[in-house]
PDB file of C-alpha atoms in Angstrom:
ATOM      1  CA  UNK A 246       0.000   0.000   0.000  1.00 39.00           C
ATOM      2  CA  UNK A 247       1.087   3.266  -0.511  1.00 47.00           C
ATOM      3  CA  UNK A 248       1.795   5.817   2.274  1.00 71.00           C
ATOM      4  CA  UNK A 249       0.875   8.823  -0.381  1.00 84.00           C
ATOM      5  CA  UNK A 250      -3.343   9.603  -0.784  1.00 90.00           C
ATOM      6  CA  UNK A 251      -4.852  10.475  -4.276  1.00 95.00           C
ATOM      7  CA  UNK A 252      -6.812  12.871  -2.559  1.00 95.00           C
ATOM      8  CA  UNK A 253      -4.091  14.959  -0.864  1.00 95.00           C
ATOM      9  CA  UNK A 254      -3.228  16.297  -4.325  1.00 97.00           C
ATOM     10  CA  UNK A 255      -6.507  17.738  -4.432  1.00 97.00           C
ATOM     11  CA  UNK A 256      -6.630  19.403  -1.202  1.00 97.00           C
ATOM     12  CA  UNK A 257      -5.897  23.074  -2.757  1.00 98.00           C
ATOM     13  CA  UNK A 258      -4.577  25.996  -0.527  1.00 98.00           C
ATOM     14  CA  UNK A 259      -7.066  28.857  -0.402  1.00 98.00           C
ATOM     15  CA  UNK A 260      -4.558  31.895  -1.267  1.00 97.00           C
ATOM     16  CA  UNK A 261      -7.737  33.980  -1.751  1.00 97.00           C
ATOM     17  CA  UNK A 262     -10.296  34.357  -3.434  1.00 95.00           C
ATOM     18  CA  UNK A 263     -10.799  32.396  -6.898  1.00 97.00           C
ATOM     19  CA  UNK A 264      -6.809  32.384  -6.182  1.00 98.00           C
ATOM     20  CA  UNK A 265      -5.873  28.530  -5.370  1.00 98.00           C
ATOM     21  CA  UNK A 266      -2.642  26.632  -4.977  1.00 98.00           C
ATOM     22  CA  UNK A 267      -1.501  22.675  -5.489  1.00 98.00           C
ATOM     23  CA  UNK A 268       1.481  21.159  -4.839  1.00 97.00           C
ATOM     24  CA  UNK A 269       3.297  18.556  -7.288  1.00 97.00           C
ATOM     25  CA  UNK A 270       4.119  14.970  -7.385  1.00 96.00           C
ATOM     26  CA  UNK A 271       7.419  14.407  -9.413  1.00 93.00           C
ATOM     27  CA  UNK A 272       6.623  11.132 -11.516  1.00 92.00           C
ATOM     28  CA  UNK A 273      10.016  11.059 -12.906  1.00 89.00           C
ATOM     29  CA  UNK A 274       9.002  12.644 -16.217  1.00 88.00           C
ATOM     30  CA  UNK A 275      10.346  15.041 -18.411  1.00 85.00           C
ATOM     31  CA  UNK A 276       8.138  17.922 -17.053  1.00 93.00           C
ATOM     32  CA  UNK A 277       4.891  18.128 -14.992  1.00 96.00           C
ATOM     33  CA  UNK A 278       2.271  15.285 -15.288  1.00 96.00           C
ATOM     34  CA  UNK A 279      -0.244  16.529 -17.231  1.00 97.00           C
ATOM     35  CA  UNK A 280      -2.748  14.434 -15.290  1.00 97.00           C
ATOM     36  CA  UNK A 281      -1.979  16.723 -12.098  1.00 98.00           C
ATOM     37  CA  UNK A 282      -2.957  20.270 -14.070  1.00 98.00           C
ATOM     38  CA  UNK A 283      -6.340  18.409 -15.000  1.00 98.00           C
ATOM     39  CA  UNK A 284      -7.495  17.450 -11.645  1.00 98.00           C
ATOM     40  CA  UNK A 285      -6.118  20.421  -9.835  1.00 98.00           C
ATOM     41  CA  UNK A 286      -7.496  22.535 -11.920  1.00 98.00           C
ATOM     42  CA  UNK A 287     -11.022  20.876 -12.094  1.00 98.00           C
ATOM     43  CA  UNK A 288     -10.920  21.397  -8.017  1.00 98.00           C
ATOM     44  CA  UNK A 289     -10.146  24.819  -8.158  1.00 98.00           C
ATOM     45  CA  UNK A 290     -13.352  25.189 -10.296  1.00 98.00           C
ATOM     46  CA  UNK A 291     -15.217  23.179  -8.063  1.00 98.00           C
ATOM     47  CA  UNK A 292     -14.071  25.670  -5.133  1.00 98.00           C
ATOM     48  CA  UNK A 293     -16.178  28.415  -7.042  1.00 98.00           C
ATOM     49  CA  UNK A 294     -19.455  26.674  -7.968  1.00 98.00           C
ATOM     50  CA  UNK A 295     -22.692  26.011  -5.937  1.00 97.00           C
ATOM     51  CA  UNK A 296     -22.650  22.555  -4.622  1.00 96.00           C
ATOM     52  CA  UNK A 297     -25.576  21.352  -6.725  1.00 95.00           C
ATOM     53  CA  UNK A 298     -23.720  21.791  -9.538  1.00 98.00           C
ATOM     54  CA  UNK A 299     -21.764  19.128 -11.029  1.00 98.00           C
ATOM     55  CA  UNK A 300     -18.657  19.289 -13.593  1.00 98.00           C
ATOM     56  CA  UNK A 301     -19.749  17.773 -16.665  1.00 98.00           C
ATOM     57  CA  UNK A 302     -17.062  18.528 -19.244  1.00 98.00           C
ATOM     58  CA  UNK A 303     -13.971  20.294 -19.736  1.00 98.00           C
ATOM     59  CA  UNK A 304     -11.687  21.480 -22.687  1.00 98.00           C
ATOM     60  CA  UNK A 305      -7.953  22.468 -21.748  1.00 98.00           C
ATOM     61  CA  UNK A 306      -5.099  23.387 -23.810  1.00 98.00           C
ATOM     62  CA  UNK A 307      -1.953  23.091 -22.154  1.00 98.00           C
ATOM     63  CA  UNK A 308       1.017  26.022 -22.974  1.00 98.00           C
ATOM     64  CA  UNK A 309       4.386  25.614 -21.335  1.00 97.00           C
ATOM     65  CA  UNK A 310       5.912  22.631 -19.765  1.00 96.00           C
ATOM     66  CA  UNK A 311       5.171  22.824 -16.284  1.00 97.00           C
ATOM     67  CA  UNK A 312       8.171  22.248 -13.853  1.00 97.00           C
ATOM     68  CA  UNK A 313       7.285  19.298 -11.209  1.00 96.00           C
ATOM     69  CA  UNK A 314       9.449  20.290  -8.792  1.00 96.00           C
ATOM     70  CA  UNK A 315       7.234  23.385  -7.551  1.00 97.00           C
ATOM     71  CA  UNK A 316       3.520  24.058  -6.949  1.00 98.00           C
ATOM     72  CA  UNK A 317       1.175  25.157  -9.172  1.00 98.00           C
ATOM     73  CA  UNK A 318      -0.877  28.428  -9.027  1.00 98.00           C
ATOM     74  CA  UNK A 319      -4.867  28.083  -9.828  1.00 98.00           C
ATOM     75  CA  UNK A 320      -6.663  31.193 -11.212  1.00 98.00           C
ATOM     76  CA  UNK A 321     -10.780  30.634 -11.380  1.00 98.00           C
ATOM     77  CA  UNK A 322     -12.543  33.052 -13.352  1.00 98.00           C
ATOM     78  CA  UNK A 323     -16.414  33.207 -13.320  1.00 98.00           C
ATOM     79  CA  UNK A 324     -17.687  33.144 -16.841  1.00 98.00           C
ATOM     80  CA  UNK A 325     -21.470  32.448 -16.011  1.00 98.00           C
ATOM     81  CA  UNK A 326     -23.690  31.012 -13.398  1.00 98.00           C
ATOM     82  CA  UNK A 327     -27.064  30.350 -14.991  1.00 97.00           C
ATOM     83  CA  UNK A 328     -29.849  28.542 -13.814  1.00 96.00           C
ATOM     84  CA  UNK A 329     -28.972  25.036 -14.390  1.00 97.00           C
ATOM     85  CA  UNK A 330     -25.257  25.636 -15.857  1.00 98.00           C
ATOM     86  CA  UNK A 331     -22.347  27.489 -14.913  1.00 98.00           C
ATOM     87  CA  UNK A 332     -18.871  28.236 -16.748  1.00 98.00           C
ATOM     88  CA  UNK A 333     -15.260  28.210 -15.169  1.00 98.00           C
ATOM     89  CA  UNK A 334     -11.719  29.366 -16.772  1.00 98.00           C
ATOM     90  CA  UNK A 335      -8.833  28.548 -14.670  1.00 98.00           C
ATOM     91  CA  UNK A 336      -5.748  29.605 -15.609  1.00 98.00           C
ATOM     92  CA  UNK A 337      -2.350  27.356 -13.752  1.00 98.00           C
ATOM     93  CA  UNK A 338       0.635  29.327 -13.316  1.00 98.00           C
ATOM     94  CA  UNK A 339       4.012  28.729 -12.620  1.00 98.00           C
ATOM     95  CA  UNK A 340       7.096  31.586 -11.876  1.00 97.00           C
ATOM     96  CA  UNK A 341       4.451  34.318 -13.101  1.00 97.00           C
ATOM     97  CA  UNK A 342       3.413  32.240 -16.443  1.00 98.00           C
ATOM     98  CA  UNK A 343       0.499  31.494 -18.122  1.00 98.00           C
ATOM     99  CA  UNK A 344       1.430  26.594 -18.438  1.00 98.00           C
ATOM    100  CA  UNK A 345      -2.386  25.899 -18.740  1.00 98.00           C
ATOM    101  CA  UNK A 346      -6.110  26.639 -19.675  1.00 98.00           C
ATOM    102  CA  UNK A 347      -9.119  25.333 -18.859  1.00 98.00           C
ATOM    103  CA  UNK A 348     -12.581  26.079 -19.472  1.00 98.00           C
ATOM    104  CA  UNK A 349     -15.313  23.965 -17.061  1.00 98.00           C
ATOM    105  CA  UNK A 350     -18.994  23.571 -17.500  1.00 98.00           C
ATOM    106  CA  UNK A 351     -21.245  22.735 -14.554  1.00 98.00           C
ATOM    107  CA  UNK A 352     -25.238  21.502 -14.634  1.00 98.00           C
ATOM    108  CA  UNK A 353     -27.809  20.826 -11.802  1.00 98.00           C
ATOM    109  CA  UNK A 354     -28.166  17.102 -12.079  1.00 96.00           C
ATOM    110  CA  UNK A 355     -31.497  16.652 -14.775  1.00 96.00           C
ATOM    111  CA  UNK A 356     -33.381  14.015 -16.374  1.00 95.00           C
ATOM    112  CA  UNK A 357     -33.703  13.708 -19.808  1.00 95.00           C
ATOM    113  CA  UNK A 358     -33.479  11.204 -22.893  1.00 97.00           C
ATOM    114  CA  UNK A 359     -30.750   8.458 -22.869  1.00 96.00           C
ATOM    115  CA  UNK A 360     -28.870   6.246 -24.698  1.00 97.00           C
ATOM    116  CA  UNK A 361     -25.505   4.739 -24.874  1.00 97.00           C
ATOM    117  CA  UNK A 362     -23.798   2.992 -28.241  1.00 97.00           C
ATOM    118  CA  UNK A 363     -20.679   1.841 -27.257  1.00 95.00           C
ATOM    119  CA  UNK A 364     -20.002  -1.778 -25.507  1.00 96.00           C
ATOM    120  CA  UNK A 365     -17.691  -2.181 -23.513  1.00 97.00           C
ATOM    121  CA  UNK A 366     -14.621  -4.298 -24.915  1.00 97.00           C
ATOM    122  CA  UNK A 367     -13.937  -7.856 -23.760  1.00 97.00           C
ATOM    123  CA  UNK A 368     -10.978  -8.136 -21.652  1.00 97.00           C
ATOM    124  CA  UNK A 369      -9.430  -9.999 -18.791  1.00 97.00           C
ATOM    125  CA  UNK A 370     -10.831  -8.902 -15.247  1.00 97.00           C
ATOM    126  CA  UNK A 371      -8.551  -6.419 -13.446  1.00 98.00           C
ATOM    127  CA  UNK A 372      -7.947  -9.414 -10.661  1.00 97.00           C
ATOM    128  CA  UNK A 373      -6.117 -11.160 -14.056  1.00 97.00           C
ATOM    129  CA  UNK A 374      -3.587  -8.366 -15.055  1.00 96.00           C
ATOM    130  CA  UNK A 375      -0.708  -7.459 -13.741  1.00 94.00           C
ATOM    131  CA  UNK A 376      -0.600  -3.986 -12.288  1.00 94.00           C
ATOM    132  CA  UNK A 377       2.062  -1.501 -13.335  1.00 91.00           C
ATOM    133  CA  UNK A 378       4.295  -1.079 -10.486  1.00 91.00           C
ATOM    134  CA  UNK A 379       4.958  -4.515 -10.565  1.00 90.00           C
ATOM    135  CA  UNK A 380       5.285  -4.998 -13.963  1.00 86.00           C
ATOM    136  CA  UNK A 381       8.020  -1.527 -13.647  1.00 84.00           C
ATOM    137  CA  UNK A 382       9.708  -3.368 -10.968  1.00 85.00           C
ATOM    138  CA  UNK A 383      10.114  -6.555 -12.840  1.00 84.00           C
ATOM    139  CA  UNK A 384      11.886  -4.630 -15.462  1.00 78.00           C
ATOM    140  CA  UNK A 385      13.587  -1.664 -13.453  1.00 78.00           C
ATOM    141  CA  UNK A 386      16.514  -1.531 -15.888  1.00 74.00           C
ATOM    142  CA  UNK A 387      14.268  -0.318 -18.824  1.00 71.00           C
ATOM    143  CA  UNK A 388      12.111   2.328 -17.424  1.00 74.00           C
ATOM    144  CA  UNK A 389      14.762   5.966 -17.037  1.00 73.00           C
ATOM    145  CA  UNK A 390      16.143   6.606 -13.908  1.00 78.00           C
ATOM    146  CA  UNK A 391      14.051   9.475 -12.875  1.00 76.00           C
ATOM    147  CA  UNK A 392      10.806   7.608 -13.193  1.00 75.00           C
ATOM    148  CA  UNK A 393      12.591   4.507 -11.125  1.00 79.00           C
ATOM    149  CA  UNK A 394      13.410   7.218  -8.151  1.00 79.00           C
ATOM    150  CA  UNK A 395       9.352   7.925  -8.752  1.00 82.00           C
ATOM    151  CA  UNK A 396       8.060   4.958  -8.590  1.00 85.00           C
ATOM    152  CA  UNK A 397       5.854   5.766  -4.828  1.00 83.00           C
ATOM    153  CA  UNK A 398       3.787   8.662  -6.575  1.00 87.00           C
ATOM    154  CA  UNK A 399       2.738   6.636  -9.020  1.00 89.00           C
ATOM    155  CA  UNK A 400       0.932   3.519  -6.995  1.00 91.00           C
ATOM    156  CA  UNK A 401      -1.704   6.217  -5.457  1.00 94.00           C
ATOM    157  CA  UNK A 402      -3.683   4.725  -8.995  1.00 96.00           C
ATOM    158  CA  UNK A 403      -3.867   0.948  -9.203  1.00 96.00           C
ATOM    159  CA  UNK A 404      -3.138   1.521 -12.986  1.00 96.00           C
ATOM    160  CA  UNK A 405      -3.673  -2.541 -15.095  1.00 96.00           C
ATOM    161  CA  UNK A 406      -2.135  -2.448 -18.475  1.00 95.00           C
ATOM    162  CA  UNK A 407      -3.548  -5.332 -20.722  1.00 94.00           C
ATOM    163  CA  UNK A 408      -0.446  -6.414 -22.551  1.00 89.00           C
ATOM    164  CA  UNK A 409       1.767  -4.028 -20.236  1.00 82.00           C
ATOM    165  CA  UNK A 410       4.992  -5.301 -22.195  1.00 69.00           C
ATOM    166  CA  UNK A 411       4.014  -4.093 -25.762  1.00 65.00           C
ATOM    167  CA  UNK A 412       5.000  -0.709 -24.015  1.00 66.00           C
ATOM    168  CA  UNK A 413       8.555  -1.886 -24.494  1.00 66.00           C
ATOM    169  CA  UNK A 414       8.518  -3.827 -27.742  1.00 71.00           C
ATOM    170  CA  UNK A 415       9.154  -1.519 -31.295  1.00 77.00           C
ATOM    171  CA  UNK A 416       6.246  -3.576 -32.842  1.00 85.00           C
ATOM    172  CA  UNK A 417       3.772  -2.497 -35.475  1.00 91.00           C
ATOM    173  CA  UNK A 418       0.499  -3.094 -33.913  1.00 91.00           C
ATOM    174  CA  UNK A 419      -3.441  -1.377 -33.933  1.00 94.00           C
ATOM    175  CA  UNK A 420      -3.519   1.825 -32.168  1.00 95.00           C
ATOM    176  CA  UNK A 421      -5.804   0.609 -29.393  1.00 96.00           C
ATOM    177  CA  UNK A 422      -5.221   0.291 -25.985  1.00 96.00           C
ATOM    178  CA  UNK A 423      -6.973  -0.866 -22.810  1.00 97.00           C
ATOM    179  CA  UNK A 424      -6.235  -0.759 -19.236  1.00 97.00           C
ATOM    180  CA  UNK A 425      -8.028  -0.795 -15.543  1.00 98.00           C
ATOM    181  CA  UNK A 426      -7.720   2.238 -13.147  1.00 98.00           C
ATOM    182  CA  UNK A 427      -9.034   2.291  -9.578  1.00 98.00           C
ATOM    183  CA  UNK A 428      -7.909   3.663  -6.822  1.00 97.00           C
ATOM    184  CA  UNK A 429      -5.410   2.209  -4.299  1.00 94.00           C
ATOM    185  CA  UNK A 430      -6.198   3.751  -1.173  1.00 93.00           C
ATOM    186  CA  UNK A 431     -10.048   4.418  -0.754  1.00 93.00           C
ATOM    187  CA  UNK A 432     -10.817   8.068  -2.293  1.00 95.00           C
ATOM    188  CA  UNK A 433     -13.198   9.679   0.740  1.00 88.00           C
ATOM    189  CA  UNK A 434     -15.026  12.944  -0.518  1.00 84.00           C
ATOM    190  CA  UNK A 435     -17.594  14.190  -2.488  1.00 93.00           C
ATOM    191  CA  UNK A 436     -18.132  13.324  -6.296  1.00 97.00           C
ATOM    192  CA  UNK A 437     -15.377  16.028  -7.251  1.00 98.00           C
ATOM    193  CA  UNK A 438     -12.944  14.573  -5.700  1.00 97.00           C
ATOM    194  CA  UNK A 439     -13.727  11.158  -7.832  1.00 98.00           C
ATOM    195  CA  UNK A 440     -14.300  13.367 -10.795  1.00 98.00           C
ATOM    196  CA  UNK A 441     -10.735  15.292 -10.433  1.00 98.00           C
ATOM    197  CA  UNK A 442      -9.082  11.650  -9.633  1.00 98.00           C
ATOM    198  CA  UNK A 443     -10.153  10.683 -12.733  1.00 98.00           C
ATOM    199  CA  UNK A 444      -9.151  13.192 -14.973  1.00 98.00           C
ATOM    200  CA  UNK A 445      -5.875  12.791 -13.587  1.00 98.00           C
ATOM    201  CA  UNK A 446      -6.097   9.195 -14.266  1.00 98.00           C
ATOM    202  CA  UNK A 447      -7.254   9.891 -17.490  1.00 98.00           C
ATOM    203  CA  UNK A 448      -3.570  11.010 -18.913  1.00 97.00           C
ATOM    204  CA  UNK A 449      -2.066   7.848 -18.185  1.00 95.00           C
ATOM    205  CA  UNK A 450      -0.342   6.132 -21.397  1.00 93.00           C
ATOM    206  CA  UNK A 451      -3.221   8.075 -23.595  1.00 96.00           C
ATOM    207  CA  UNK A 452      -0.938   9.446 -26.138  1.00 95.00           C
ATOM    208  CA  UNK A 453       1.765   7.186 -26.537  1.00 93.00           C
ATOM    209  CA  UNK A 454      -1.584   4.686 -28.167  1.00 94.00           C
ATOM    210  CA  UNK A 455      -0.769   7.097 -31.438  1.00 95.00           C
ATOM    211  CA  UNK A 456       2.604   5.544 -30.847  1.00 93.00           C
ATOM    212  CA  UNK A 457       1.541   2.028 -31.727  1.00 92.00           C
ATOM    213  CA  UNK A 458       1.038   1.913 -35.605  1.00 94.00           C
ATOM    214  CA  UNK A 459       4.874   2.986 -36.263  1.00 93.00           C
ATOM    215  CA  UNK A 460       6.790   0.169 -33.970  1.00 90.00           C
ATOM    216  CA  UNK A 461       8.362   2.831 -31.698  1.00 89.00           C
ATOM    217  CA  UNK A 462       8.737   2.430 -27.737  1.00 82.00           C
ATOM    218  CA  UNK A 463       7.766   5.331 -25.343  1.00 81.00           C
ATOM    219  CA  UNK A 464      11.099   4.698 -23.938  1.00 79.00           C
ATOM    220  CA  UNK A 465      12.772   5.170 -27.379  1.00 83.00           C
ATOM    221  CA  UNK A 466      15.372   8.228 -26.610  1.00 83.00           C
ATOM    222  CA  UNK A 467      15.267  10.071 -29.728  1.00 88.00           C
ATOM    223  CA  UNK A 468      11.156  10.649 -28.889  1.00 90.00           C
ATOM    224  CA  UNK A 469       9.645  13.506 -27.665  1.00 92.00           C
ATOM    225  CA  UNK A 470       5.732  13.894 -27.011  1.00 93.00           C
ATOM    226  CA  UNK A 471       3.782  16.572 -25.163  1.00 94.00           C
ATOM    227  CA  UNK A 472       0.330  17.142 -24.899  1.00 96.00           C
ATOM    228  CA  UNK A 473      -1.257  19.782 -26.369  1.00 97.00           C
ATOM    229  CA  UNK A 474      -4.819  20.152 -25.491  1.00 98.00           C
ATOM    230  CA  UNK A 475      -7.318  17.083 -23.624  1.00 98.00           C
ATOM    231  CA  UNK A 476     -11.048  17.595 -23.257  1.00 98.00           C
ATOM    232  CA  UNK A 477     -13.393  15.020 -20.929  1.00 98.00           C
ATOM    233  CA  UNK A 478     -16.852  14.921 -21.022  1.00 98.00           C
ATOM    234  CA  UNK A 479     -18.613  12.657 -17.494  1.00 98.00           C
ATOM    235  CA  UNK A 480     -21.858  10.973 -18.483  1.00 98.00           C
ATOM    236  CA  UNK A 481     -22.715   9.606 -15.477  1.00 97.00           C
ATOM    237  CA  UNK A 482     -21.692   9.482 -11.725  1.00 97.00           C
ATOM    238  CA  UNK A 483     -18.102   8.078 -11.010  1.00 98.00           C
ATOM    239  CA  UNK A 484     -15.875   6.486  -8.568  1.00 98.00           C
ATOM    240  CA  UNK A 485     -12.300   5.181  -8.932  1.00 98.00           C
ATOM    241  CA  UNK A 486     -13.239   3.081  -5.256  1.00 98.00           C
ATOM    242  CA  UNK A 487     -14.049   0.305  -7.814  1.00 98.00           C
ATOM    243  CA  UNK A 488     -12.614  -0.804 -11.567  1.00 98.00           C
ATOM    244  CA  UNK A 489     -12.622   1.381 -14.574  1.00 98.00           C
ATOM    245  CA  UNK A 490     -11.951   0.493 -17.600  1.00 98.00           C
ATOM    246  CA  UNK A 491     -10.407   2.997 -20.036  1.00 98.00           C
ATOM    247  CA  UNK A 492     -10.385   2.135 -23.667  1.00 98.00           C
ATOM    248  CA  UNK A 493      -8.502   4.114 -25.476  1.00 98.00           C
ATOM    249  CA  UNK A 494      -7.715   3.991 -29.654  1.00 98.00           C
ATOM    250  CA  UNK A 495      -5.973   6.462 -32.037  1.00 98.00           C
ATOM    251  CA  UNK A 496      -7.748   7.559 -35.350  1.00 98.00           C
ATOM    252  CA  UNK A 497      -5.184  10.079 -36.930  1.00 98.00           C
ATOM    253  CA  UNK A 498      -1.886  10.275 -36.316  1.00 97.00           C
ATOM    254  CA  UNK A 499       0.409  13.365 -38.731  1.00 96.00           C
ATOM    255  CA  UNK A 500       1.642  16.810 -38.639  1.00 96.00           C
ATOM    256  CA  UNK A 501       4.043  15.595 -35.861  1.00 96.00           C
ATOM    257  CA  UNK A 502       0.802  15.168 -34.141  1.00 97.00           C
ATOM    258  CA  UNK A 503      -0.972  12.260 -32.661  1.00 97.00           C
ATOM    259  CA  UNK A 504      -4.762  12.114 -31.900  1.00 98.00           C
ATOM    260  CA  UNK A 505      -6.265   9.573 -29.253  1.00 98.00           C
ATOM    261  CA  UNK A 506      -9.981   8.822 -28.065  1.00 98.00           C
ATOM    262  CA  UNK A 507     -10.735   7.482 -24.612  1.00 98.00           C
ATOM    263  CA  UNK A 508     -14.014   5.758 -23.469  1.00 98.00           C
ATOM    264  CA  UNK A 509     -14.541   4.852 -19.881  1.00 98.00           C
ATOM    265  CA  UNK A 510     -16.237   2.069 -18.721  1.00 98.00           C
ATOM    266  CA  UNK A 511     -17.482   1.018 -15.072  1.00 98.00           C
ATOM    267  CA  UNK A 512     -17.261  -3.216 -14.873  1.00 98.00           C
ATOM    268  CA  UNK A 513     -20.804  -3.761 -15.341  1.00 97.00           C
ATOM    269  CA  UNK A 514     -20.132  -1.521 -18.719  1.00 98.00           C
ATOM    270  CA  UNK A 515     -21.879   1.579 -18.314  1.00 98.00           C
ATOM    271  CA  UNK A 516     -20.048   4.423 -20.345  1.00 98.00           C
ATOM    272  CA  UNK A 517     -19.104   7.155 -17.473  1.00 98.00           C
ATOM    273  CA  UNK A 518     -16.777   9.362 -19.312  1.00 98.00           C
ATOM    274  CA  UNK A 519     -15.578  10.336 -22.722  1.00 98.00           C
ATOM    275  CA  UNK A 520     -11.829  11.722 -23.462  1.00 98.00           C
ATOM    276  CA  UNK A 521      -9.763  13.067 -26.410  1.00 98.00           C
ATOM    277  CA  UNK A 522      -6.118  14.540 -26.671  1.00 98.00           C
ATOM    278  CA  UNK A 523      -3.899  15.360 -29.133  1.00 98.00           C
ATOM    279  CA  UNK A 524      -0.391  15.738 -28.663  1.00 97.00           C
ATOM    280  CA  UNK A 525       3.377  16.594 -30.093  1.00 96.00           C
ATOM    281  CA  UNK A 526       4.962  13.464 -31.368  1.00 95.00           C
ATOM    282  CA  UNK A 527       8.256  14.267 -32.678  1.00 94.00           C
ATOM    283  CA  UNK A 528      11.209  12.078 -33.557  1.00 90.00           C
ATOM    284  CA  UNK A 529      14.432  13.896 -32.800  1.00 90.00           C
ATOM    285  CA  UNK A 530      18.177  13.108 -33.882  1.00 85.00           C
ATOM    286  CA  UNK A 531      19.986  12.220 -30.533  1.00 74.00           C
TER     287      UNK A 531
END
């Protein structure tokens, strides 16, 4: 078990006003995990809005590399508070500079017409896959030495990769990807602190599925990849207390860009959330 708590990332400082801080986790990446921004930010908002309103989407476009090695400034504007929605922007700021955007939309819970089109794949149960931090341990020599030093901030998520080792392997394969998420520790809180621990769950290995057509390794030196905007969308209720299964697939991939689609998936396959990035992905001489 892990002495570190999800939810302590998104216990924000109150600086004043709209005006929020969040401290980093260093996951032994090149810059700030995007994942972090997302939920912190999504918090913040949450600070600012009635609480019968719930988020149900987001669009963010991410500017600057953040550094993980210092906290991160939230900025809440109030766009709109209407009588069922309201709008956020929240700006994250680092050493006086504009890293991220977001815009938030909130609604009073409604009824209304339903449907839902997508199944859920057929996989193997989370209880048959192999989670990541073992799967990192069993092969500490390939994984860089900053993520190795890392490894405790990233077992707060109970992250199942089907086919974990593909990861490593310069194969041609489809650009789809599946893998379970739940929480290790038990998340306590309100829905918005599920709803911010999944957006922040929602970043892991998303991009690198663009990755898959060309036979090239995320650990491959000479890559570089950033993300360059994510957007959610929550359908229903959810809670990373209990298996989630995130499908992910890439349609497009060009322009030094890759584009990736994310479905999420509670175990009795109810569609929860919706998610779509696109992202630098550059090869670069080394």
């Amino acid at each position: 078990m892990s002495d570190i708590k999800l939810s302590s990332l998104f216990e924000l400082e109150t600086v004043e006003a709209g005006l929020y801080r969040g401290q980093s986790w260093d996951l032994g990446f090149r810059a700030l995990f995007g994942g972090q921004v997302l939920g912190q930010a999504l918090a913040a908002a949450y600070e600012t809005v009635d609480k019968d309103r719930v988020a149900h989407s987001f669009h963010t476009y991410f500017l600057l590399p953040g550094d993980a090695k210092k906290p991160v400034v939230y900025d809440v504007e109030i766009v709109r508070d209407g009588r069922s929605f309201s709008a956020r922007r929240v700006k994250a700021i680092q050493d006086g500079r504009n890293i991220f955007y977001m815009t938030a939309s909130f609604q009073v819970p409604q009824e209304g017409m339903h449907h839902q089109a997508p199944e859920m794949p057929d996989v193997p149960p989370p209880e048959e896959v192999q989670s990541d931090i073992d799967f990192y341990q069993e092969n500490f020599s390939k994984i860089a030495r900053p993520m190795r030093e890392a490894l405790s901030y990233h077992k707060p998520v109970d992250i199942r990769t089907i086919n974990a080792a593909n990861s490593y392997q310069p194969v041609k394969r489809d650009p789809t990807r599946y893998i379970w998420m739940k929480a290790r520790d038990p998340l306590v809180g309100s829905l918005s602190v599920h709803q911010a621990a999944v957006a922040y769950a929602s970043d892991y290995h998303f991009l690198s599925t663009s990755l898959q057509p060309h036979g090239v390794a995320v650990t491959d030196k000479s890559l570089r990849m950033a993300t360059i905007d994510h957007a959610m969308w929550f359908h229903r209720p959810v809670n990373l207390n209990e298996w989630l299964l995130y499908a992910m697939d890439s349609p497009f991939s060009g322009g030094a860009r890759g584009l990736v689609r994310g479905q999420i998936f509670t175990q009795q396959g109810e569609l929860v959330a919706s998610t779509s990035q696109e992202g630098l992905m550059r090869q670069v001489d080394v």
